[in-house]
Amino acid sequence: MKKYFLVLGGSIHLKSTILKINKKYNILLLDNYDNPPLRKYSKSFIKCDLRNKEQCFEKIKNYNIFAIISDHNDFAINTYGYLCSKLKLPGIDFKITNQFTNKYLCRKKLSKIKSIKKNIPNFSSIKDFKYNYLKTKELILKPIKMQGSRYVVKLLNNKDSKKKILSIIKNKKEKFIVEEFIDGQIFAIETYVLKNKVNFLTLSKKKKFTYSFIDKEVNFLKYTNSSKFQSLKKLNEKIIKSLGLKNGITHGEYIFSKKLNRFYLVEIACRGGGSGITDIILPYLTSFSPSDFSIYLALNKPINF
């Protein structure tokens, strides 16, 4: 029976990784779309909702799969963890990926850390939301099971906020958390974890579009050894270890409040940063190869970085 290396997500940002896999192994590719950019490198292809872990398992359970890898997107990482656990293959366990991707579980696990913003109880319908929270503070609305800037909205004490909440929640099967909005500069930190040791790679400073949480500009910093940035590195390491990641790549985003003189967690992911950060920028700026690292982990090969 033909053996397959399962790849979740066929975006162009995984090209360097998929080309290396394709040299030695048969690729079974799963993607949300009919014709993803990297489909031509796969021996077999299945269109599947990468957020639906049970559906993905049903689609691939009859294939002889010996390794799994995921691209660096929000949709696939929890399904990746689920399949690693279900098929008993090397990778990140579902319990760990779920603690990273589910914002409610993540905050709950990290609740004893000072730099974790306290969230208002999660809700799934407008009836559950208490508008008195808007009377004193600016707030942020975030989907529990989505990373990045999708459906993230700043809430103000006005009618527009009520309309925004209604438009987002209507016809969506999402649950949300609401956190206090903190004004400040956003930073992103990239690391890899090997045998429980967190290894720093890069630190960047982000600029967002006006009235949006989408990145407009990302500047990678050359000097990162100041006491301020050392405190961020220590916080990031503490969060990663608290969430139980033993091996993998991480992308963390934090906001620094000048008023409070403290970094606060925005989100943390047990995957590489998207938009070319992991496959293009990290290999260019560092001696670290994310593609080699991810492949070795999937194959349970010794890693000497």
Coordinates of C-alpha atoms in Angstrom, one line a residue, residues 14 16 45 56 61 67-68 75-76 87 99 118 121 137 163 169 186 205 255:
L14 CA 4.7 26.3 2.1
S16 CA 10.0 25.5 0.1
F45 CA -5.4 15.7 -3.4
C56 CA -10.7 15.7 7.6
K61 CA -8.4 7.5 7.4
A67 CA 3.9 11.8 8.7
I68 CA 1.9 15.0 9.0
F75 CA -7.4 27.1 9.9
A76 CA -5.2 23.9 9.8
L87 CA -3.1 8.6 14.0
Q99 CA -4.8 25.4 24.2
K118 CA -8.8 39.4 31.9
P121 CA -17.2 35.8 29.9
K137 CA -13.9 50.9 29.0
K163 CA -24.4 47.0 14.9
I169 CA -22.4 37.2 15.2
I186 CA 2.4 45.8 18.9
K205 CA 7.5 45.9 15.4
I255 CA 1.2 44.9 22.9

